[in-house]
Amino acid sequence: MEKKYKEYTVDELLQDDYFISSILHPTQESREFWDFLIQSGNLSAQDFEEAAFFIEVVNSRKEKLLRKEKEALWSKIEIENKSSLKKKIRTLYAACFSAVACVFILLGVSFYFFYESNQQGDNMIDMIAAFKKEKNVQPGSEICLVLSDNKQMRFEEDNTDVKYDDKGEIKVNSQTVMEGNKDKKAVDNKEEKEATVTYNQLIVPKGKHSTLLLSDGTKLWVNAGSHVIFPVSFKGDKREIYVDGEVFLDVTRNEGNPFVVKTDRMAVEVLGTSFNVKSYGNEKTDDVVLVTGSVHVRTETGRKAELIPNQRFRCTSTGDVDIQTVDVYDYISWKDGLLQYKKERLSVILQRLSDYYGKPIRWEPELERLTCSGKLDLKDDMEKILNGLTKMIPVKFVKQDDCYYFSVTPLNSKPME
């Protein structure tokens, strides 16, 4: 049996029933078997881990899928290597971890997802996001653009302007980093025939910011500490992207192809409008703030809402939902380099400043009760802004090892100069 698995690649492992069973239902015997193959050099440990991770990601998401979504998710997933696009695409059938065997095809590190436009399950972008964001990219201090072949382009600038056009050309800060196909008609016919969707990623670390122009003309302002997964070009009857972080979107209207922003807690669907989405994985709430048009929001727990301009939709990690009328500029001023707030908790303001500038800020518990109102110019130096806060409210700070520590100023004590 050992000879059968000698030098197996990732795609071969993902087509093997015994391997899939070993990952989903491991036994002492199966563990020892795979350990022996790896230690003896007959199987690449990296290939084993990548194949196992893919299966575990799909399995871990099954608890979150509704019954209808499960059927859609497994309708048809086909994965092909870039160098093998001209080969006949193999059909895959899979069931949700029941009596029917799971079959996956994964070739190399280039991830291409093929599916018919009328079979795009609601959770396709979720599964892609789970695999890509957790496995493919190592964190760093630079803005990172990850292409479909896993090639990473990193940019040291604090702000980048990334543009995709409908021919596949990519420009970053007006410089072409990838040439497009000038024969757009030929490309369209080929892609339409193969129904190919190729996903890229934009990772913006804390202290950095970016704009992203998608192939359909939709523009995104991407805030610090955010991760966006998006198709190079949109196919089928939906335009879907995934967001972990905060983005402001100005969506190009298309009546026949609604635009959907997916996060870990909700889906926001629009035809053409402008709105802000904030969904950081380490925070307890997700927000949608509508500026123009209308949006439909659906949470992972099944709660639904339709917003009108100047409304904020908020859902929590426990499933609670709240809708309020707000001053939208308080929530979108960050894209203009400003931070406007009214009766906001100081701890929230400090956290946003920490994320925006990429510098750690800590505070003592007593500071949580303080609120303030005002407007900060984020183009100013961070310490200038922090010193300004000490003149507005009774707080002080000290800097130690590149971290800022805030505390409440005792009565009759002067603010720190």
Coordinates of C-alpha atoms in Angstrom, one line a residue:
M1 CA 0.0 0.0 0.0
E2 CA 2.9 2.3 0.7
K3 CA 4.1 2.1 -2.9
K4 CA 0.7 3.5 -4.1
Y5 CA 1.3 6.7 -2.2
K6 CA 4.9 7.2 -3.1
E7 CA 5.4 10.9 -4.1
Y8 CA 1.7 11.6 -4.2
T9 CA 0.9 15.2 -5.1
V10 CA -1.8 17.4 -3.5
D11 CA -4.4 16.7 -6.2
E12 CA -3.8 12.9 -6.0
L13 CA -4.3 13.0 -2.2
L14 CA -7.6 14.9 -2.6
Q15 CA -8.9 12.2 -4.9
D16 CA -8.0 9.4 -2.6
D17 CA -10.8 7.9 -0.5
Y18 CA -8.4 6.5 2.2
F19 CA -6.7 9.9 2.6
I20 CA -10.0 11.7 2.9
S21 CA -11.3 9.1 5.5
S22 CA -8.0 9.5 7.4
I23 CA -8.5 13.2 7.8
L24 CA -12.2 13.2 8.6
H25 CA -12.1 10.0 10.8
P26 CA -8.5 9.5 11.9
T27 CA -7.4 6.3 13.7
Q28 CA -4.2 5.3 15.3
E29 CA -3.4 3.1 12.4
S30 CA -4.0 5.8 9.8
R31 CA -1.9 8.3 11.7
E32 CA 1.0 5.9 11.9
F33 CA 0.6 5.1 8.2
W34 CA 0.9 8.7 7.0
D35 CA 3.6 9.6 9.5
F36 CA 5.7 6.7 8.2
L37 CA 5.3 7.8 4.6
I38 CA 6.3 11.4 5.5
Q39 CA 9.3 10.4 7.7
S40 CA 10.5 7.9 5.1
G41 CA 10.5 10.6 2.4
N42 CA 7.9 9.0 0.2
L43 CA 5.4 11.8 0.7
S44 CA 5.9 15.5 1.0
A45 CA 4.9 16.8 4.4
Q46 CA 3.9 20.2 2.8
D47 CA 1.6 18.5 0.2
F48 CA 0.0 16.4 3.0
E49 CA -0.6 19.4 5.2
E50 CA -2.1 21.5 2.3
A51 CA -4.5 18.7 1.3
A52 CA -5.5 18.0 4.9
F53 CA -6.1 21.7 5.5
F54 CA -8.4 22.0 2.5
I55 CA -10.5 19.1 3.7
E56 CA -10.6 20.4 7.3
V57 CA -11.7 23.9 6.1
V58 CA -14.6 22.5 4.2
N59 CA -15.6 20.2 7.0
S60 CA -15.4 23.0 9.6
R61 CA -17.9 25.1 7.7
K62 CA -20.6 22.5 7.4
E63 CA -22.1 23.5 10.8
K64 CA -22.8 27.0 9.5
L65 CA -24.5 26.0 6.3
L66 CA -28.3 26.0 6.0
R67 CA -29.8 22.9 4.3
K68 CA -30.4 24.6 1.0
E69 CA -27.0 26.2 1.1
K70 CA -25.4 22.8 1.5
E71 CA -27.0 21.5 -1.6
A72 CA -25.8 24.6 -3.5
L73 CA -22.3 24.4 -2.1
W74 CA -21.6 20.9 -3.3
S75 CA -23.4 21.2 -6.7
K76 CA -20.2 21.5 -8.6
I77 CA -16.6 22.5 -7.7
E78 CA -13.9 22.1 -10.2
I79 CA -10.3 23.2 -9.6
E80 CA -7.7 23.3 -12.3
N81 CA -4.0 24.4 -12.5
K82 CA -3.2 27.4 -14.7
S83 CA -0.9 25.4 -16.9
S84 CA -3.6 22.8 -17.5
L85 CA -6.5 25.1 -18.5
K86 CA -6.8 23.6 -22.0
K87 CA -7.3 20.1 -20.6
K88 CA -10.8 18.7 -20.3
I89 CA -12.3 19.8 -17.0
R90 CA -13.1 17.0 -14.7
T91 CA -16.6 16.9 -13.1
L92 CA -16.8 16.6 -9.3
Y93 CA -19.6 15.4 -7.2
A94 CA -19.6 15.6 -3.4
A95 CA -22.0 15.3 -0.6
C96 CA -21.9 17.0 2.8
F97 CA -19.9 14.5 4.7
S98 CA -22.5 11.8 4.8
A99 CA -22.7 8.5 2.9
V100 CA -21.4 9.9 -0.3
A101 CA -17.6 10.1 -0.7
C102 CA -16.0 13.6 -0.9
V103 CA -13.9 14.2 -4.0
F104 CA -11.7 17.3 -4.5
I105 CA -9.2 18.2 -7.2
L106 CA -6.4 20.7 -6.3
L107 CA -3.5 21.1 -8.6
G108 CA -0.3 22.9 -7.3
V109 CA -0.7 26.2 -5.5
S110 CA -2.7 28.0 -8.2
F111 CA -6.3 27.9 -7.1
Y112 CA -9.0 28.2 -9.9
F113 CA -12.6 27.6 -9.1
F114 CA -14.9 26.6 -12.0
Y115 CA -18.6 26.5 -11.8
E116 CA -21.7 27.1 -13.9
S117 CA -23.2 30.6 -13.5
N118 CA -26.5 29.2 -12.4
Q119 CA -24.9 27.0 -9.8
Q120 CA -23.1 29.6 -7.7
G121 CA -23.9 28.6 -4.2
D122 CA -24.2 31.3 -1.5
N123 CA -21.2 29.9 0.3
M124 CA -18.7 29.6 -2.6
I125 CA -17.0 32.9 -1.7
D126 CA -17.0 31.9 2.0
M127 CA -15.2 28.6 1.3
I128 CA -12.7 30.3 -0.9
A129 CA -12.1 33.0 1.7
A130 CA -11.6 30.5 4.5
F131 CA -9.0 28.6 2.5
K132 CA -7.1 31.6 1.1
K133 CA -7.0 34.0 4.1
E134 CA -5.9 31.3 6.5
K135 CA -3.4 29.4 4.4
N136 CA -1.9 31.4 1.6
V137 CA -0.6 34.7 3.0
Q138 CA 1.9 35.4 5.8
P139 CA 1.2 38.6 7.7
G140 CA 3.5 41.5 7.1
S141 CA 3.8 45.3 7.4
E142 CA 3.4 46.0 3.7
I143 CA 0.3 46.1 1.5
C144 CA 0.1 42.8 -0.3
L145 CA -1.7 41.9 -3.5
V146 CA -2.0 38.1 -4.0
L147 CA -2.7 36.9 -7.5
S148 CA -4.5 33.7 -8.4
D149 CA -1.2 31.8 -8.9
N150 CA -0.2 32.7 -5.3
K151 CA 2.3 35.3 -6.5
Q152 CA 2.5 38.0 -3.9
M153 CA 3.2 41.7 -4.8
R154 CA 4.2 43.8 -1.8
F155 CA 4.1 47.6 -1.6
E156 CA 5.9 49.7 1.1
E157 CA 3.8 52.8 0.5
D158 CA 1.3 53.9 3.2
N159 CA -1.4 54.2 0.5
T160 CA -1.8 52.3 -2.7
D161 CA -4.2 52.7 -5.6
V162 CA -5.0 49.3 -7.2
K163 CA -6.9 49.2 -10.5
Y164 CA -8.3 46.3 -12.5
D165 CA -9.7 46.7 -16.0
D166 CA -12.0 44.5 -18.0
K167 CA -9.1 43.1 -20.0
G168 CA -7.2 41.8 -17.0
E169 CA -4.6 44.6 -16.7
I170 CA -3.6 45.6 -13.2
K171 CA -2.1 48.9 -12.2
V172 CA -0.8 49.9 -8.8
N173 CA -0.2 53.6 -8.3
S174 CA -0.5 54.2 -12.1
Q175 CA 2.2 51.6 -12.8
T176 CA 1.2 48.5 -14.8
V177 CA 2.1 45.4 -12.8
M178 CA 0.3 42.9 -15.0
E179 CA -0.5 43.2 -18.7
G180 CA -4.0 42.6 -19.8
N181 CA -5.2 40.6 -22.9
K182 CA -5.8 43.2 -25.7
D183 CA -8.1 40.8 -27.5
K184 CA -10.9 41.3 -25.1
K185 CA -13.5 39.6 -27.4
A186 CA -11.4 36.4 -27.5
V187 CA -10.9 36.4 -23.8
D188 CA -14.6 37.0 -23.1
N189 CA -15.6 34.1 -25.4
K190 CA -13.1 31.8 -23.7
E191 CA -14.1 32.7 -20.2
E192 CA -17.7 32.6 -21.0
K193 CA -17.4 29.2 -22.3
E194 CA -15.3 27.9 -19.4
A195 CA -17.3 29.9 -16.8
T196 CA -14.0 30.7 -15.0
V197 CA -13.8 32.8 -11.9
T198 CA -10.2 33.7 -10.7
Y199 CA -9.8 35.2 -7.2
N200 CA -7.2 37.7 -6.1
Q201 CA -6.7 39.1 -2.6
L202 CA -5.8 42.5 -1.2
I203 CA -4.3 42.6 2.3
V204 CA -3.9 46.0 4.0
P205 CA -2.1 45.8 7.3
K206 CA -2.6 48.2 10.2
G207 CA -1.1 51.6 9.5
K208 CA -1.8 51.3 5.7
H209 CA -4.7 52.2 3.4
S210 CA -5.7 51.4 -0.2
T211 CA -8.2 52.0 -2.9
L212 CA -9.3 49.2 -5.2
L213 CA -11.1 49.6 -8.5
L214 CA -12.7 46.3 -9.6
S215 CA -13.2 45.2 -13.2
D216 CA -16.9 46.3 -13.2
G217 CA -16.0 49.9 -12.2
T218 CA -16.9 49.4 -8.5
K219 CA -14.5 51.3 -6.2
L220 CA -13.5 50.3 -2.7
W221 CA -11.7 52.4 -0.1
V222 CA -9.9 49.8 2.1
N223 CA -9.2 50.8 5.7
A224 CA -6.2 49.6 7.8
G225 CA -6.1 46.0 9.0
S226 CA -8.5 44.8 6.2
H227 CA -8.5 41.8 3.8
V228 CA -10.5 41.7 0.6
I229 CA -11.0 38.7 -1.7
F230 CA -12.5 39.4 -5.1
P231 CA -12.8 38.0 -8.6
V232 CA -10.5 39.3 -11.3
S233 CA -13.6 39.6 -13.4
F234 CA -17.2 38.8 -12.5
K235 CA -19.1 35.9 -14.0
G236 CA -22.6 34.6 -13.6
D237 CA -25.6 36.4 -12.2
K238 CA -23.9 37.8 -9.0
R239 CA -20.9 39.9 -8.2
E240 CA -19.5 38.7 -4.9
I241 CA -16.5 39.7 -2.8
Y242 CA -15.4 38.9 0.8
V243 CA -14.4 41.4 3.4
D244 CA -12.6 41.1 6.7
G245 CA -12.1 44.6 8.0
E246 CA -13.6 47.9 6.8
V247 CA -14.3 49.2 3.3
F248 CA -16.4 51.9 1.8
L249 CA -17.9 50.9 -1.5
D250 CA -19.2 52.9 -4.5
V251 CA -20.9 50.1 -6.4
T252 CA -21.5 50.3 -10.2
R253 CA -25.1 49.7 -10.9
N254 CA -26.1 46.6 -12.8
E255 CA -29.8 45.5 -12.6
G256 CA -29.1 42.0 -13.8
N257 CA -26.1 41.3 -11.5
P258 CA -26.5 42.3 -7.9
F259 CA -23.3 43.1 -5.9
V260 CA -22.8 41.1 -2.7
V261 CA -20.4 41.8 0.1
K262 CA -19.9 38.7 2.3
T263 CA -18.4 38.8 5.8
D264 CA -18.2 36.0 8.5
R265 CA -21.5 37.2 10.0
M266 CA -23.6 38.7 7.1
A267 CA -24.2 39.2 3.4
V268 CA -25.0 42.7 2.0
E269 CA -26.7 42.8 -1.4
V270 CA -27.0 45.9 -3.6
L271 CA -27.6 46.8 -7.2
G272 CA -25.7 50.1 -7.2
T273 CA -25.1 52.3 -4.2
S274 CA -22.6 53.6 -1.7
F275 CA -22.2 52.2 1.8
N276 CA -19.7 51.3 4.5
V277 CA -19.1 47.8 5.8
K278 CA -17.1 47.2 9.0
S279 CA -16.5 43.6 10.0
Y280 CA -13.2 42.9 11.8
G281 CA -13.0 39.3 12.9
N282 CA -11.6 40.2 16.3
E283 CA -14.6 42.6 17.1
K284 CA -18.0 41.6 18.5
T285 CA -20.1 43.6 16.0
D286 CA -20.5 44.1 12.3
D287 CA -21.8 47.4 10.9
V288 CA -23.4 48.5 7.6
V289 CA -24.0 52.2 7.1
L290 CA -25.9 53.3 4.0
V291 CA -25.1 56.5 2.3
T292 CA -27.1 56.3 -1.0
G293 CA -29.5 53.8 -2.6
S294 CA -30.7 50.8 -0.7
V295 CA -29.2 47.5 0.6
H296 CA -30.5 44.2 1.8
V297 CA -28.7 42.6 4.7
R298 CA -28.9 39.0 5.8
T299 CA -27.1 37.7 8.9
E300 CA -25.7 34.1 9.3
T301 CA -28.5 33.5 11.8
G302 CA -31.2 34.3 9.2
R303 CA -32.1 37.9 10.3
K304 CA -33.0 40.2 7.3
A305 CA -33.3 43.9 6.9
E306 CA -33.6 46.5 4.1
L307 CA -31.9 49.9 4.8
I308 CA -32.6 53.4 3.6
P309 CA -30.0 56.2 3.5
N310 CA -28.6 57.4 6.8
Q311 CA -29.3 54.1 8.6
R312 CA -26.8 51.9 10.4
F313 CA -27.4 48.2 10.7
R314 CA -25.5 46.4 13.4
C315 CA -25.3 42.7 14.2
T316 CA -23.5 41.1 17.1
S317 CA -21.6 37.9 17.6
T318 CA -24.6 36.6 19.6
G319 CA -27.1 37.3 16.7
D320 CA -28.7 40.5 18.0
V321 CA -29.6 43.1 15.4
D322 CA -30.0 46.9 15.8
I323 CA -31.0 49.6 13.2
Q324 CA -30.5 53.3 13.9
T325 CA -30.6 56.6 12.1
V326 CA -27.1 58.1 12.2
D327 CA -24.9 60.8 10.8
V328 CA -23.2 58.7 8.1
Y329 CA -20.1 60.9 7.9
D330 CA -19.2 59.8 11.4
Y331 CA -18.8 56.3 9.9
I332 CA -17.2 57.2 6.5
S333 CA -15.0 60.2 7.4
W334 CA -11.9 57.8 7.6
K335 CA -11.8 57.5 3.8
D336 CA -11.2 61.3 3.6
G337 CA -8.4 61.1 6.2
L338 CA -10.6 62.4 9.0
L339 CA -12.1 60.8 12.2
Q340 CA -15.4 62.5 13.1
Y341 CA -17.3 61.3 16.2
K342 CA -20.1 62.3 18.5
K343 CA -20.4 61.1 22.1
E344 CA -18.2 58.2 21.3
R345 CA -16.3 56.1 23.9
L346 CA -12.7 57.2 24.1
S347 CA -11.6 53.5 24.0
V348 CA -13.2 53.2 20.6
I349 CA -11.5 56.3 19.3
L350 CA -8.1 55.1 20.6
Q351 CA -8.6 51.7 19.0
R352 CA -9.4 53.3 15.7
L353 CA -6.3 55.5 16.0
S354 CA -4.2 52.5 16.8
D355 CA -5.4 50.6 13.7
Y356 CA -5.1 53.6 11.4
Y357 CA -1.6 54.5 12.4
G358 CA -0.4 50.9 13.1
K359 CA 0.8 51.7 16.6
P360 CA -0.3 49.9 19.8
I361 CA -2.4 51.9 22.3
R362 CA -3.4 50.6 25.7
W363 CA -5.6 52.1 28.4
E364 CA -6.7 51.5 32.0
P365 CA -10.3 50.2 32.7
E366 CA -11.4 53.5 34.2
L367 CA -11.0 55.2 30.8
E368 CA -13.9 53.1 29.4
R369 CA -16.5 55.4 31.0
L370 CA -15.2 58.5 29.1
T371 CA -16.9 59.8 25.9
C372 CA -16.1 62.7 23.7
S373 CA -17.1 64.5 20.5
G374 CA -15.0 66.1 17.8
K375 CA -13.0 65.7 14.6
L376 CA -9.4 64.6 14.1
D377 CA -7.3 65.2 11.1
L378 CA -5.6 61.8 10.4
K379 CA -3.1 63.4 8.2
D380 CA -1.5 64.8 11.3
D381 CA 1.2 63.0 13.3
M382 CA -0.2 60.5 15.7
E383 CA 1.4 62.0 18.8
K384 CA 0.1 65.4 17.9
I385 CA -3.4 63.9 17.8
L386 CA -2.9 62.1 21.1
N387 CA -1.7 65.3 22.8
G388 CA -4.7 67.1 21.4
L389 CA -7.0 64.5 23.1
T390 CA -5.3 65.2 26.5
K391 CA -6.3 68.8 26.2
M392 CA -10.0 67.9 25.5
I393 CA -10.6 65.3 28.1
P394 CA -9.0 64.4 31.5
V395 CA -6.5 61.8 30.3
K396 CA -2.7 61.5 29.9
F397 CA -0.4 59.0 28.2
V398 CA 3.2 57.8 28.3
K399 CA 5.1 56.1 25.6
Q400 CA 7.1 52.9 26.4
D401 CA 8.7 50.7 23.8
D402 CA 6.7 52.1 20.9
C403 CA 3.4 51.6 22.8
Y404 CA 1.2 54.3 24.2
Y405 CA -0.4 53.9 27.6
F406 CA -3.4 56.0 28.5
S407 CA -4.8 56.7 32.0
V408 CA -7.3 59.0 33.6
T409 CA -5.8 62.3 34.8
P410 CA -6.4 62.9 38.6
L411 CA -8.5 65.9 39.6
N412 CA -6.6 69.2 39.7
S413 CA -3.9 67.6 37.5
K414 CA -2.9 69.4 34.3
P415 CA -3.1 67.5 31.0
M416 CA 0.2 66.3 29.6
E417 CA 1.9 68.8 27.3

